[in-house]
Amino acid sequence: MKKHPLALALSGATLLALSTAAPALAQDAVGPSDADAAKNLSAVVVQGEIVYRDRAADIDPTLVYDLEYFQRFEPATVGDMLKRLPGVGFVGSDIMEYDGAQLRGLGGGYTQVLINGRKVPGAGDDRSFYVDRIPAEMVDHIEIKRSSSANRSGDAMAGAINIVLRDAYKFDGSYLRLGVNRWYDGETNPTFGAVTSFDALGGRVLAGVNVQDRYRRKEKRSDRFADDSLQQKVSWEDQTEIKDGRDYSGNLSYTVDVGDNARFSIDGFYVKTERDVTEVSYEEKLKKGKTQNIRVPGLDPYDQKNYGIAAEFKFDMAGGRTKLAVDHARFRNSQATTEGEELFESAGSNFDDRWSIDGAKWKETAYEAEAVSARDAETGFKLAHVRPAGAAEMEFGVDYRNKKREGMVVGYAWEAGAQGQLPSFPADYALDRSVASVIDEERLDPYLMFSGKGGALAWEAGLRYETTRSRVEYIEDAQSEGRVDRKYRELLPSASLRWDLSDADRINLSLARTVKRPNFNELVPALLDGEFGDNDYIGNPNLVPETANGLDLGFEHRIGRRGIVGVNLFYRDVRDLIEVVNTGEPSKEMQGIWEGLVEDGDAVDLADAMQHEPAESWLYTSENMGDGKAWGFEFDLSTPLTMFGLDNTGVFANYSWVDSEVSDFMGKRRFNRQAKSVYNVGFIQDLPAVAASFGMTYRKQGDAYERLLGEEVIVRYGAELDAFIEKRFGKRLSIRLSANNLLDASKDEFFDKFNTLAGQLGRDYKEYELESESAGRSLQLVARWAF
């Protein structure tokens, strides 16, 4: 890859400083700054007091929440933890599931998810990572990074979520976690976890293992009408979906001090998800004067693995501290989805709200199957050096990262010859299509950053230069469609100021330029037939990243010894937004209609065909189109009520309001799926006299809107109420009963559907759909024992 002069200059500065450094450790070098006494793991089992949000020492605006902040509500996954934090939304997740986390209401691709400060591959086409894959038991603390710094990857337009796993140096002791979950339909399943940390091999070792049976039953109802007047119902559907499986996970950490001024550490994690998603739908529709009753069974078994390993060596040299780090992480997904449709037909007068095939005639049974596989790997290397520079501190380094994503989708089809026949997969299916893609990205990102502290002020400022080489190869039905190479470079400046007005009051100001790379599916030039209503879609490998100039301004006040209240304002000015546009080429379906208008073998004359049958559907693609902006207000409170004489009562509250503006094919709108607001309120009451406690939290997420070609959606979630009660026995045993979704919240969606752009502009409906899903309440009983 050809190197840009600025990249060479920043990289050269790093190598020059290291090559000229003295071979011996400097006399004035500072030893490991985090050499605090190891925390006893029994504190995780039996909490002597309520835990509140920490005040971060970082100069850039950061919120820090230890695992103990969440622990009494017994979260199962990182998603269960994040749902309680300010500004974190989950628009798009099923009810009672928390996978694609969104900061500031922006899509998952705008939110960076890190594990131990490192990027990890995930399932999302938008490069997002599903946070419900990581069990809560592996976590030490979670950081919300509201702005960017030069020493971190700049693809964090909405902010970053850093999941810091437990490490050997910070913990000592062992404990077991045993529990059982009971769901509203009577299903029960167990959960098990164990963590231990001890001295070994001259250093410290921590190991953890977690096994969770994961279950969720969901009921969904859909009612479809001719238009939004709701006067004419054209179909309805009842669906039951069950997700049933098991997650296995483990993590291992080893840390050892080398001499007096160096430390070596290695850590790894492994998460495996095995899950069967079974569903059955009963649909009734009125079509061409006939009543159709359709039974739709479906099965989606999948096997996903996330794992990673990283090593780090820190040592003092030349009056500063140098870090060498290498990491490798992989994601693998294997699925084989089947869905059938058994169709019966009767007189139109039979259309009602009761599914029945009495007196109906069997018409057809057809099945579709799809085998999906995806492999995603990321390898990174970091070289950094921190040293004094006059009254300031200078950090410079270079990050190298290679990402390779391979995906394949193979489609099959089968049709019955008589009623009652069912296919076996894959023997009875005929190959329908296959699509494979390989996306390879290589990055070299040098950076330079200065920081300093003086009196009440602390500051940092830096430059990061991200260079990316992207290669996309696409194969359809075993025929190569070619390869596209792209290179792009982004200079990302950032600066943060922290001003301690007093011991209690603090102001944070941050300015940063960030980047969002295109989604994988937007890069692959695969033709997707009928992707948007009757319109087709094809990816565009020539897209360039979106960029944003951002501002964060916050105020934080410490309440007494443990409480904190904070407010934050943010603004993002986004450039080169990626939006869907019309290529001007008719859709595949439209071309088929025109071909039917001419004699066999004759060529289709486009102008003549348009006169006979004007095109109503088209081929669309993605382009960098125009600009956008997002802004909002964030508030969080975490404090005991000591000022009211209630030192054993803790209250928690956060509220985020967001707004935005972008332009698309219809005009102005918000960012797609940006919830207008999200808030949490709750309390914990400790009862020291009886060694017990209880508490509740209430969460509500505002409406979100999405507008795509051919479809507009409003997404609305009901309020969630969770509660717990805990009893402690001495200093080594605790038992907690927690309840989730006590209000039986639902997820409601409102779909406006259109066949063509002209129909969407003129509100000529294909159909209007109301959809609601619910998952019921759940209980969890957990015992923790430290030893």
mmCIF file of C-alpha atoms in Angstrom, residues 435-556:
data_model
loop_
_atom_site.group_PDB
_atom_site.id
_atom_site.type_symbol
_atom_site.label_atom_id
_atom_site.label_comp_id
_atom_site.label_asym_id
_atom_site.label_seq_id
_atom_site.Cartn_x
_atom_site.Cartn_y
_atom_site.Cartn_z
ATOM 1 C CA VAL A 435 -23.717 -15.335 -3.273
ATOM 2 C CA ALA A 436 -20.241 -15.062 -1.786
ATOM 3 C CA SER A 437 -18.216 -12.021 -0.859
ATOM 4 C CA VAL A 438 -14.805 -11.271 0.587
ATOM 5 C CA ILE A 439 -14.016 -7.895 2.107
ATOM 6 C CA ASP A 440 -10.442 -7.194 3.176
ATOM 7 C CA GLU A 441 -9.451 -3.995 4.988
ATOM 8 C CA GLU A 442 -5.969 -2.975 6.041
ATOM 9 C CA ARG A 443 -5.345 0.051 8.229
ATOM 10 C CA LEU A 444 -2.246 1.894 9.374
ATOM 11 C CA ASP A 445 -3.057 4.677 11.842
ATOM 12 C CA PRO A 446 -0.218 6.733 13.333
ATOM 13 C CA TYR A 447 -1.052 9.280 16.028
ATOM 14 C CA LEU A 448 0.513 11.980 18.164
ATOM 15 C CA MET A 449 -1.026 13.358 21.351
ATOM 16 C CA PHE A 450 -0.009 15.848 24.056
ATOM 17 C CA SER A 451 -1.600 16.200 27.477
ATOM 18 C CA GLY A 452 -0.945 18.184 30.606
ATOM 19 C CA LYS A 453 -2.203 19.180 34.035
ATOM 20 C CA GLY A 454 -1.777 22.430 35.877
ATOM 21 C CA GLY A 455 -3.775 23.543 38.864
ATOM 22 C CA ALA A 456 -7.465 23.162 38.097
ATOM 23 C CA LEU A 457 -6.958 22.442 34.395
ATOM 24 C CA ALA A 458 -6.133 19.250 32.538
ATOM 25 C CA TRP A 459 -6.016 19.015 28.768
ATOM 26 C CA GLU A 460 -5.147 16.774 25.856
ATOM 27 C CA ALA A 461 -4.854 17.404 22.108
ATOM 28 C CA GLY A 462 -3.800 15.150 19.285
ATOM 29 C CA LEU A 463 -3.889 14.084 15.674
ATOM 30 C CA ARG A 464 -4.708 10.660 14.322
ATOM 31 C CA TYR A 465 -4.211 9.817 10.652
ATOM 32 C CA GLU A 466 -6.225 6.796 9.554
ATOM 33 C CA THR A 467 -5.332 5.175 6.230
ATOM 34 C CA THR A 468 -7.472 2.360 4.869
ATOM 35 C CA ARG A 469 -7.073 0.021 1.923
ATOM 36 C CA SER A 470 -10.282 -1.824 1.115
ATOM 37 C CA ARG A 471 -10.690 -4.727 -1.298
ATOM 38 C CA VAL A 472 -14.105 -6.156 -2.214
ATOM 39 C CA GLU A 473 -14.577 -9.339 -4.236
ATOM 40 C CA TYR A 474 -18.014 -10.654 -5.155
ATOM 41 C CA ILE A 475 -19.029 -14.023 -6.626
ATOM 42 C CA GLU A 476 -22.574 -14.971 -7.664
ATOM 43 C CA ASP A 477 -23.578 -18.490 -8.709
ATOM 44 C CA ALA A 478 -19.880 -19.447 -8.878
ATOM 45 C CA GLN A 479 -19.182 -16.662 -11.382
ATOM 46 C CA SER A 480 -16.764 -13.948 -10.313
ATOM 47 C CA GLU A 481 -18.142 -10.442 -10.686
ATOM 48 C CA GLY A 482 -14.703 -8.900 -10.300
ATOM 49 C CA ARG A 483 -12.804 -7.081 -7.588
ATOM 50 C CA VAL A 484 -12.748 -3.442 -6.513
ATOM 51 C CA ASP A 485 -9.903 -1.809 -4.605
ATOM 52 C CA ARG A 486 -10.360 1.421 -2.673
ATOM 53 C CA LYS A 487 -8.031 3.583 -0.619
ATOM 54 C CA TYR A 488 -8.991 6.462 1.616
ATOM 55 C CA ARG A 489 -7.341 8.570 4.280
ATOM 56 C CA GLU A 490 -8.757 10.652 7.101
ATOM 57 C CA LEU A 491 -7.023 13.140 9.398
ATOM 58 C CA LEU A 492 -8.793 13.120 12.771
ATOM 59 C CA PRO A 493 -7.882 15.909 15.216
ATOM 60 C CA SER A 494 -9.209 15.849 18.780
ATOM 61 C CA ALA A 495 -8.910 17.986 21.907
ATOM 62 C CA SER A 496 -10.364 17.786 25.430
ATOM 63 C CA LEU A 497 -10.289 20.130 28.427
ATOM 64 C CA ARG A 498 -11.177 19.280 32.019
ATOM 65 C CA TRP A 499 -11.614 22.182 34.425
ATOM 66 C CA ASP A 500 -12.055 21.413 38.138
ATOM 67 C CA LEU A 501 -13.924 24.438 39.389
ATOM 68 C CA SER A 502 -13.725 23.014 42.924
ATOM 69 C CA ASP A 503 -13.343 19.654 44.618
ATOM 70 C CA ALA A 504 -16.984 18.987 43.762
ATOM 71 C CA ASP A 505 -17.534 20.713 40.402
ATOM 72 C CA ARG A 506 -16.022 19.878 37.026
ATOM 73 C CA ILE A 507 -16.476 21.047 33.413
ATOM 74 C CA ASN A 508 -15.515 18.925 30.396
ATOM 75 C CA LEU A 509 -15.167 20.246 26.850
ATOM 76 C CA SER A 510 -14.246 18.020 23.940
ATOM 77 C CA LEU A 511 -13.882 18.541 20.191
ATOM 78 C CA ALA A 512 -13.171 15.643 17.848
ATOM 79 C CA ARG A 513 -13.447 14.538 14.248
ATOM 80 C CA THR A 514 -14.666 10.967 13.764
ATOM 81 C CA VAL A 515 -15.425 8.591 10.903
ATOM 82 C CA LYS A 516 -17.961 5.878 9.970
ATOM 83 C CA ARG A 517 -16.996 3.391 7.304
ATOM 84 C CA PRO A 518 -19.652 1.984 4.923
ATOM 85 C CA ASN A 519 -21.664 -1.069 5.945
ATOM 86 C CA PHE A 520 -20.480 -4.334 4.424
ATOM 87 C CA ASN A 521 -23.737 -4.898 2.532
ATOM 88 C CA GLU A 522 -23.433 -1.399 1.047
ATOM 89 C CA LEU A 523 -20.047 -2.295 -0.462
ATOM 90 C CA VAL A 524 -20.946 -5.605 -2.125
ATOM 91 C CA PRO A 525 -22.224 -5.128 -5.714
ATOM 92 C CA ALA A 526 -24.794 -7.924 -5.407
ATOM 93 C CA LEU A 527 -28.202 -7.466 -7.019
ATOM 94 C CA LEU A 528 -30.944 -7.944 -4.416
ATOM 95 C CA ASP A 529 -34.247 -8.535 -6.196
ATOM 96 C CA GLY A 530 -37.213 -6.769 -4.510
ATOM 97 C CA GLU A 531 -35.154 -5.460 -1.596
ATOM 98 C CA PHE A 532 -37.326 -2.310 -1.239
ATOM 99 C CA GLY A 533 -40.916 -3.190 -2.154
ATOM 100 C CA ASP A 534 -40.789 -3.935 -5.894
ATOM 101 C CA ASN A 535 -37.476 -2.064 -6.215
ATOM 102 C CA ASP A 536 -34.080 -3.791 -6.486
ATOM 103 C CA TYR A 537 -30.832 -2.829 -4.759
ATOM 104 C CA ILE A 538 -27.153 -3.194 -5.594
ATOM 105 C CA GLY A 539 -24.200 -2.260 -3.396
ATOM 106 C CA ASN A 540 -21.564 0.313 -4.276
ATOM 107 C CA PRO A 541 -17.901 -0.542 -3.525
ATOM 108 C CA ASN A 542 -16.850 3.034 -4.338
ATOM 109 C CA LEU A 543 -18.408 4.565 -1.232
ATOM 110 C CA VAL A 544 -16.229 6.719 1.006
ATOM 111 C CA PRO A 545 -16.611 6.963 4.798
ATOM 112 C CA GLU A 546 -18.906 9.408 6.518
ATOM 113 C CA THR A 547 -17.120 11.929 8.765
ATOM 114 C CA ALA A 548 -18.322 14.137 11.594
ATOM 115 C CA ASN A 549 -17.052 17.124 13.552
ATOM 116 C CA GLY A 550 -18.303 16.753 17.104
ATOM 117 C CA LEU A 551 -18.596 18.764 20.296
ATOM 118 C CA ASP A 552 -19.332 17.635 23.857
ATOM 119 C CA LEU A 553 -19.785 20.059 26.758
ATOM 120 C CA GLY A 554 -20.508 18.661 30.197
ATOM 121 C CA PHE A 555 -20.821 19.691 33.844
ATOM 122 C CA GLU A 556 -20.443 17.287 36.761
#
